[in-house]
mmCIF file with all atom_site columns, C-alpha atoms in Angstrom:
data_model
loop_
_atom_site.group_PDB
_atom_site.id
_atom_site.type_symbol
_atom_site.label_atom_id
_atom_site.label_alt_id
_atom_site.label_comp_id
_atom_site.label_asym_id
_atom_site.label_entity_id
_atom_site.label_seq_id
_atom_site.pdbx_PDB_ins_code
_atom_site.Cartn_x
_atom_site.Cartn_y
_atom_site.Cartn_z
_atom_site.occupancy
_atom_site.B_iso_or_equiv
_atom_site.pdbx_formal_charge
_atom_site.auth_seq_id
_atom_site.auth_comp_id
_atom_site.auth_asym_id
_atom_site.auth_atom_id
_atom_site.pdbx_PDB_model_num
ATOM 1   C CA . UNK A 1 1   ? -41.538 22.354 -52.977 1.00 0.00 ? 228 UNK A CA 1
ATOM 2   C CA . UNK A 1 2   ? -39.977 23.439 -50.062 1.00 0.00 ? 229 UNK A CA 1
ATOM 3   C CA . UNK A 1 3   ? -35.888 23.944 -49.202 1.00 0.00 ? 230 UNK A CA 1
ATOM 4   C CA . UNK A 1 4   ? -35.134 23.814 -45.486 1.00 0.00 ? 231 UNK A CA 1
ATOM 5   C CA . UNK A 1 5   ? -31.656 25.545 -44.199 1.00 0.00 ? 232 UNK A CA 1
ATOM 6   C CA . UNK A 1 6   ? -30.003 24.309 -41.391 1.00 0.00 ? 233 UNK A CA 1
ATOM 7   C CA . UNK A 1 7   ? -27.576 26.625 -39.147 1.00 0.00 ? 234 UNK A CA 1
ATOM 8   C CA . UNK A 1 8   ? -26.029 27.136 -35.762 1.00 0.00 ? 235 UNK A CA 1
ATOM 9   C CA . UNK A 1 9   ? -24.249 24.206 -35.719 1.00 0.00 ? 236 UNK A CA 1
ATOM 10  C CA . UNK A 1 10  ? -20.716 24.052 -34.569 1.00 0.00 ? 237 UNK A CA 1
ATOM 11  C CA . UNK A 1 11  ? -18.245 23.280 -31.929 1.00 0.00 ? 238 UNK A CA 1
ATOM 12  C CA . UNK A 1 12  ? -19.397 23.335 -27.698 1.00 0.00 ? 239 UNK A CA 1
ATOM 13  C CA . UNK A 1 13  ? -18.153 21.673 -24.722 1.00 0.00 ? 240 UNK A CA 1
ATOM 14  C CA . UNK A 1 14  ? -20.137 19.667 -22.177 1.00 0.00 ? 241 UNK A CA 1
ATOM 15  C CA . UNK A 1 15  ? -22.743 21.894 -20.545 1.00 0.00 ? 242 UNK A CA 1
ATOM 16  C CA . UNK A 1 16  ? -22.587 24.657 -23.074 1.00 0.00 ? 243 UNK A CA 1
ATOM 17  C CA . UNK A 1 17  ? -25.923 25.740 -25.184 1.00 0.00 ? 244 UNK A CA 1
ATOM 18  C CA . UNK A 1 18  ? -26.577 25.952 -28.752 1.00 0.00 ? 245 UNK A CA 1
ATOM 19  C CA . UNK A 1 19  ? -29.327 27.153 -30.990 1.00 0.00 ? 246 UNK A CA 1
ATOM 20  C CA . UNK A 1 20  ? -29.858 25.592 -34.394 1.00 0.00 ? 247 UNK A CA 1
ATOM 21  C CA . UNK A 1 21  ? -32.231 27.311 -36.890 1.00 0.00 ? 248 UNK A CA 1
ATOM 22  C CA . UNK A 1 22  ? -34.143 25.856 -39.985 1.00 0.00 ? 249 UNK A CA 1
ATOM 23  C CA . UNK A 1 23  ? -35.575 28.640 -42.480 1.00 0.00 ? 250 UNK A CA 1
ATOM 24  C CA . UNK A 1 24  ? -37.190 27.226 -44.949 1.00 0.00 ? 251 UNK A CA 1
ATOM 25  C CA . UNK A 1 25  ? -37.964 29.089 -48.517 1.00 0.00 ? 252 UNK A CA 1
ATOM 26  C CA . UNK A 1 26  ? -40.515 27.855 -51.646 1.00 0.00 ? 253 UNK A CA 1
ATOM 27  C CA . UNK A 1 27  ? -43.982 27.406 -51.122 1.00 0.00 ? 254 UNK A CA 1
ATOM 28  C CA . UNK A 1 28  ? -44.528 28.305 -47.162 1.00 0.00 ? 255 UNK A CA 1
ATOM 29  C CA . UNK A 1 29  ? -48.333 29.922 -47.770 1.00 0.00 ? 256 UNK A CA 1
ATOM 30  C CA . UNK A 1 30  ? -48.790 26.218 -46.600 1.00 0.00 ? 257 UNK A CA 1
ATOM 31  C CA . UNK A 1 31  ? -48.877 25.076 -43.120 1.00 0.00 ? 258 UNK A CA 1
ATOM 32  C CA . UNK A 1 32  ? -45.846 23.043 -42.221 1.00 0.00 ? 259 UNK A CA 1
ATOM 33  C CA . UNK A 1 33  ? -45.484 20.587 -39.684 1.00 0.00 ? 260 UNK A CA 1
ATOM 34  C CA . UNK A 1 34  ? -41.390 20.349 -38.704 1.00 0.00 ? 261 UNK A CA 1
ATOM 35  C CA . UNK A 1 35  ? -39.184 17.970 -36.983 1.00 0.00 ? 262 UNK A CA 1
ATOM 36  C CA . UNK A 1 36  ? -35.697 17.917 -35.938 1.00 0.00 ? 263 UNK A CA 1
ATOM 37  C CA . UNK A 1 37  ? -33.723 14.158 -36.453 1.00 0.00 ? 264 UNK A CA 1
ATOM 38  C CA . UNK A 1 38  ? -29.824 14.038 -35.434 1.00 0.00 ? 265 UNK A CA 1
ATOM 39  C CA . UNK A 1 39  ? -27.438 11.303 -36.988 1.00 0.00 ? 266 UNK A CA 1
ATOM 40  C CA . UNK A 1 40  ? -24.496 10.536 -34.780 1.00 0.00 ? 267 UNK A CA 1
ATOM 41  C CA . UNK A 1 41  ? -21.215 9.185  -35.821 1.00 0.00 ? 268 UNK A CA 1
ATOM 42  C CA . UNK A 1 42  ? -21.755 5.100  -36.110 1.00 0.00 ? 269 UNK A CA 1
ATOM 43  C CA . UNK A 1 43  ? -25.235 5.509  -35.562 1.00 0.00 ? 270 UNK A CA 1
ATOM 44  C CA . UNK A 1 44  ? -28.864 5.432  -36.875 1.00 0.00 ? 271 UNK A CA 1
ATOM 45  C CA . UNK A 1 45  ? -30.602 9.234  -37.447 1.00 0.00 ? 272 UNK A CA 1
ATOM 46  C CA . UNK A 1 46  ? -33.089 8.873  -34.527 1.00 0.00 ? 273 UNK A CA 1
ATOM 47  C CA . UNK A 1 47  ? -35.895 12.072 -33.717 1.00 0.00 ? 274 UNK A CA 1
ATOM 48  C CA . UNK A 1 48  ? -35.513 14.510 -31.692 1.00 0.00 ? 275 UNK A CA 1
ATOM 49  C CA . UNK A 1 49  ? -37.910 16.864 -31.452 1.00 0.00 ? 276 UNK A CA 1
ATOM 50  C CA . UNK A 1 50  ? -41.066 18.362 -33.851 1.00 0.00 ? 277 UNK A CA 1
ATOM 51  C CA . UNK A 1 51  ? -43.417 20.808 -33.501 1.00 0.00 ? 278 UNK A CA 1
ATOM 52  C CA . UNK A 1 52  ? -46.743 21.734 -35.053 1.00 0.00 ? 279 UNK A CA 1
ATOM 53  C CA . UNK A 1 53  ? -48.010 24.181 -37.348 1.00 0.00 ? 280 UNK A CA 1
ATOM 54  C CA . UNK A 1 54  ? -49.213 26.240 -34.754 1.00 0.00 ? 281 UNK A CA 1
ATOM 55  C CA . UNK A 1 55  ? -46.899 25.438 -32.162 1.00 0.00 ? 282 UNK A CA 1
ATOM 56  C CA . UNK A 1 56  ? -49.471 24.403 -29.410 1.00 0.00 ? 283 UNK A CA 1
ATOM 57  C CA . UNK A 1 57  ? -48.017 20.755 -29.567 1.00 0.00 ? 284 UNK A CA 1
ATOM 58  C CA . UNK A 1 58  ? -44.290 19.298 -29.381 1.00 0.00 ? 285 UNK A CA 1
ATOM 59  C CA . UNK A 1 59  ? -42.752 16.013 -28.747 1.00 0.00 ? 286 UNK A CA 1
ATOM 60  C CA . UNK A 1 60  ? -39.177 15.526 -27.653 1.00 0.00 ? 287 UNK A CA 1
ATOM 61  C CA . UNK A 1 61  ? -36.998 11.858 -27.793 1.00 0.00 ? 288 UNK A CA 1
ATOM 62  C CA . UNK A 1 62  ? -36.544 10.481 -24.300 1.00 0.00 ? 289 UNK A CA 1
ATOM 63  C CA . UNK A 1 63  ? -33.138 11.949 -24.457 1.00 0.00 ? 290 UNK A CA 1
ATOM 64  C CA . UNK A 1 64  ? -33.637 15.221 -24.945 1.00 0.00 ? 291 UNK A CA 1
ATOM 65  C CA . UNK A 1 65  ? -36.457 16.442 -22.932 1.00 0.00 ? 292 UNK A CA 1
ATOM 66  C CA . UNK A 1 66  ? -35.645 18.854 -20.557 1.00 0.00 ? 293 UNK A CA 1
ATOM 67  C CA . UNK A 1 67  ? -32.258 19.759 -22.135 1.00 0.00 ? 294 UNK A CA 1
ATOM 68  C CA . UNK A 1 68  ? -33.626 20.810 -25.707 1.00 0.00 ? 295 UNK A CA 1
ATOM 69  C CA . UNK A 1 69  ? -36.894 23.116 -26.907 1.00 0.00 ? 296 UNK A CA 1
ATOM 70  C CA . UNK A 1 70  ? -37.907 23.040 -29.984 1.00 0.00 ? 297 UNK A CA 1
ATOM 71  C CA . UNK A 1 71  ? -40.133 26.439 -30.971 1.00 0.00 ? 298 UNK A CA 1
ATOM 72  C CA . UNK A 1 72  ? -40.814 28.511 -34.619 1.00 0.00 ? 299 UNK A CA 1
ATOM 73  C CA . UNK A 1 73  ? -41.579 32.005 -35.694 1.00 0.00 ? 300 UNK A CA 1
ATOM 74  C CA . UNK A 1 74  ? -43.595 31.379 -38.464 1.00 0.00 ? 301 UNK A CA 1
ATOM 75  C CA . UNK A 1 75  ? -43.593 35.116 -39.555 1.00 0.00 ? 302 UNK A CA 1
ATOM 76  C CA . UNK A 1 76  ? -39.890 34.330 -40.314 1.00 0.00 ? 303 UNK A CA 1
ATOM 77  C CA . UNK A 1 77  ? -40.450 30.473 -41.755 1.00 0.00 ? 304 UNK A CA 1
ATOM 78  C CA . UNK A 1 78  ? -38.102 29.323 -39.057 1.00 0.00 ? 305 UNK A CA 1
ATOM 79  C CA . UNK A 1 79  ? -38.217 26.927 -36.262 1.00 0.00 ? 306 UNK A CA 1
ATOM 80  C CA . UNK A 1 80  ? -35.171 26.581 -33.797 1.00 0.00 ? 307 UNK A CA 1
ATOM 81  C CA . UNK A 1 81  ? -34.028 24.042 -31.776 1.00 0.00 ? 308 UNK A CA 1
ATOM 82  C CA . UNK A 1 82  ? -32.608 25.335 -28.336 1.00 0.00 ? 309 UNK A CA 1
ATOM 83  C CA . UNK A 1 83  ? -29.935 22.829 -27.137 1.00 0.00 ? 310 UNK A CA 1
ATOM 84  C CA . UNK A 1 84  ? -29.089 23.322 -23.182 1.00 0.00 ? 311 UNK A CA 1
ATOM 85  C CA . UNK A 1 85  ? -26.243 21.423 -20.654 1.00 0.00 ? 312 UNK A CA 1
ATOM 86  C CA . UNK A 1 86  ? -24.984 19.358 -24.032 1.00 0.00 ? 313 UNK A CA 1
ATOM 87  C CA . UNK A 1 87  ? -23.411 16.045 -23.558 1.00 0.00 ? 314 UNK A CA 1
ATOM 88  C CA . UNK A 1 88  ? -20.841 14.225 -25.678 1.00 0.00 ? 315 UNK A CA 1
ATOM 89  C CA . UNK A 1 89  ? -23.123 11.677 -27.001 1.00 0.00 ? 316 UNK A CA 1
ATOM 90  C CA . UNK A 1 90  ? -25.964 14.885 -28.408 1.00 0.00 ? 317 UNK A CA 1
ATOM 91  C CA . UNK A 1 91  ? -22.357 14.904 -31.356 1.00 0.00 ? 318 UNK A CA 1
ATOM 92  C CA . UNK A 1 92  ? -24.340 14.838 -34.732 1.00 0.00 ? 319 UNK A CA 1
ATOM 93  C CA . UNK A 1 93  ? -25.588 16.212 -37.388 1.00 0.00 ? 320 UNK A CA 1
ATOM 94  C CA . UNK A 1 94  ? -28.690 17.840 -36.917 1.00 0.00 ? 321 UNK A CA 1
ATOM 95  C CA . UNK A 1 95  ? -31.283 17.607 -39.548 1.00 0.00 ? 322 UNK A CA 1
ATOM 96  C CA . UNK A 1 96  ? -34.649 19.770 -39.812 1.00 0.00 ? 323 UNK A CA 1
ATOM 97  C CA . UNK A 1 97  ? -37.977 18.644 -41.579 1.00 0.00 ? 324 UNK A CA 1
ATOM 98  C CA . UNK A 1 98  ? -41.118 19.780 -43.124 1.00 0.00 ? 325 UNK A CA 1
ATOM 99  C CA . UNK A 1 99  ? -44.487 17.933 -43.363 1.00 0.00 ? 326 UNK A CA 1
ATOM 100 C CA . UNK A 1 100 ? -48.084 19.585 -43.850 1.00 0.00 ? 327 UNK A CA 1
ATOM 101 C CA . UNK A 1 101 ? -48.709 16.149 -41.545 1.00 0.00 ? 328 UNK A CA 1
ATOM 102 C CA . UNK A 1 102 ? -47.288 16.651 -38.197 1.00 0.00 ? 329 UNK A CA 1
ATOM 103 C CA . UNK A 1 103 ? -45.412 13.128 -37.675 1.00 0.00 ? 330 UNK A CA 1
ATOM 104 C CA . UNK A 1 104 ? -43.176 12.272 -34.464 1.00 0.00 ? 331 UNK A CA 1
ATOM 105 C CA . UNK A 1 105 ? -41.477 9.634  -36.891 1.00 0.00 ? 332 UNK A CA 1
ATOM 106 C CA . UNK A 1 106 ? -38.744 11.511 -38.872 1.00 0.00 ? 333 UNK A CA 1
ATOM 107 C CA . UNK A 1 107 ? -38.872 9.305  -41.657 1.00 0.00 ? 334 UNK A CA 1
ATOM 108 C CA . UNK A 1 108 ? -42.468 10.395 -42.572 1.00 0.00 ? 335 UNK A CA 1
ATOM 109 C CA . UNK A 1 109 ? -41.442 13.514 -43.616 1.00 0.00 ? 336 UNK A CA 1
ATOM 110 C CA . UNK A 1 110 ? -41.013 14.999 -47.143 1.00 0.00 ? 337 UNK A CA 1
ATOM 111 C CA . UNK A 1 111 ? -38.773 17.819 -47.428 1.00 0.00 ? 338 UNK A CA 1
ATOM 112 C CA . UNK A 1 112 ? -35.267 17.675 -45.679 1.00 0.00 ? 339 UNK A CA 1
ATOM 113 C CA . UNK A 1 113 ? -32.409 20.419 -45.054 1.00 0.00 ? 340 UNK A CA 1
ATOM 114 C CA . UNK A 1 114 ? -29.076 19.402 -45.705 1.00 0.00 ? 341 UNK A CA 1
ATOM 115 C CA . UNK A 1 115 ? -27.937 19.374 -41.871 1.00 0.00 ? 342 UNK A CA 1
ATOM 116 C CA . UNK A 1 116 ? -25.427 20.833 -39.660 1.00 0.00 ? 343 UNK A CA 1
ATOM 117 C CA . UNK A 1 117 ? -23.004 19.255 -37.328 1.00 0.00 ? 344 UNK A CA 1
ATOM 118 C CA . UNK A 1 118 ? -23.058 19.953 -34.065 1.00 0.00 ? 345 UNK A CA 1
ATOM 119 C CA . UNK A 1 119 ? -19.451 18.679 -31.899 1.00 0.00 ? 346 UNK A CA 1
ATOM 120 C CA . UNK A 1 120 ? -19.795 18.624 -28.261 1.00 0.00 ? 347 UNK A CA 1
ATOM 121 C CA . UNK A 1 121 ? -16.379 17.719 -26.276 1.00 0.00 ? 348 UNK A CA 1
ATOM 122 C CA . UNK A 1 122 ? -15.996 16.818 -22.961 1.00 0.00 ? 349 UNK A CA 1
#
């Protein structure tokens, strides 16, 4: 088992930056794939971004890319999720991952944090 931990979250205006982490604890001798997934208010959870194991491949939703980077330090059994020039509509909660299968569809995955909210104003 593994238990992801979501932080960072919290209130930003258009434009501003945020950095979410995800530290997960249990059994991390294995080799995690992760994801990031964000549910917004009304909406479905759609992907974001994931990341593999190594790091040496990413994938990023169509509405992200170029705004958000998605890295990990594995010594630490984090991965982060830079968020740059936010918009309104990037309002959600942001959920992290973990799959020893790297996946770009969230639901694939098996272990889940519990999220963190992330408010962006205009």
């Amino acid at each position: 088992q593994v238990q992801l931990v979501e932080s960072g979250g919290g209130l930003a205006q258009a434009g501003d930056s945020l950095r979410l982490s995800c530290t997960a604890s249990g059994r991390t001798s294995r080799a995690y794939a992760m994801a990031w997934s964000r549910q917004g208010p009304g909406k479905e959870r759609e992907f974001v971004a994931a990341i593999t194991w190594s790091g040496g491949l990413t994938n990023y939703a169509d509405s992200v890319k170029g705004r958000f980077t998605i890295s990990r330090d594995n010594a630490k059994n984090t991965v982060y999720l830079q968020m740059n020039s936010l918009r309104p509509e990037d309002t959600a909660v942001y959920y992290c991952a973990a799959d020893t299968n790297y996946h770009r569809d969230y639901a694939l995955y098996d272990y889940w944090g519990q999220g963190t909210q992330v408010t962006v104003s205009s």
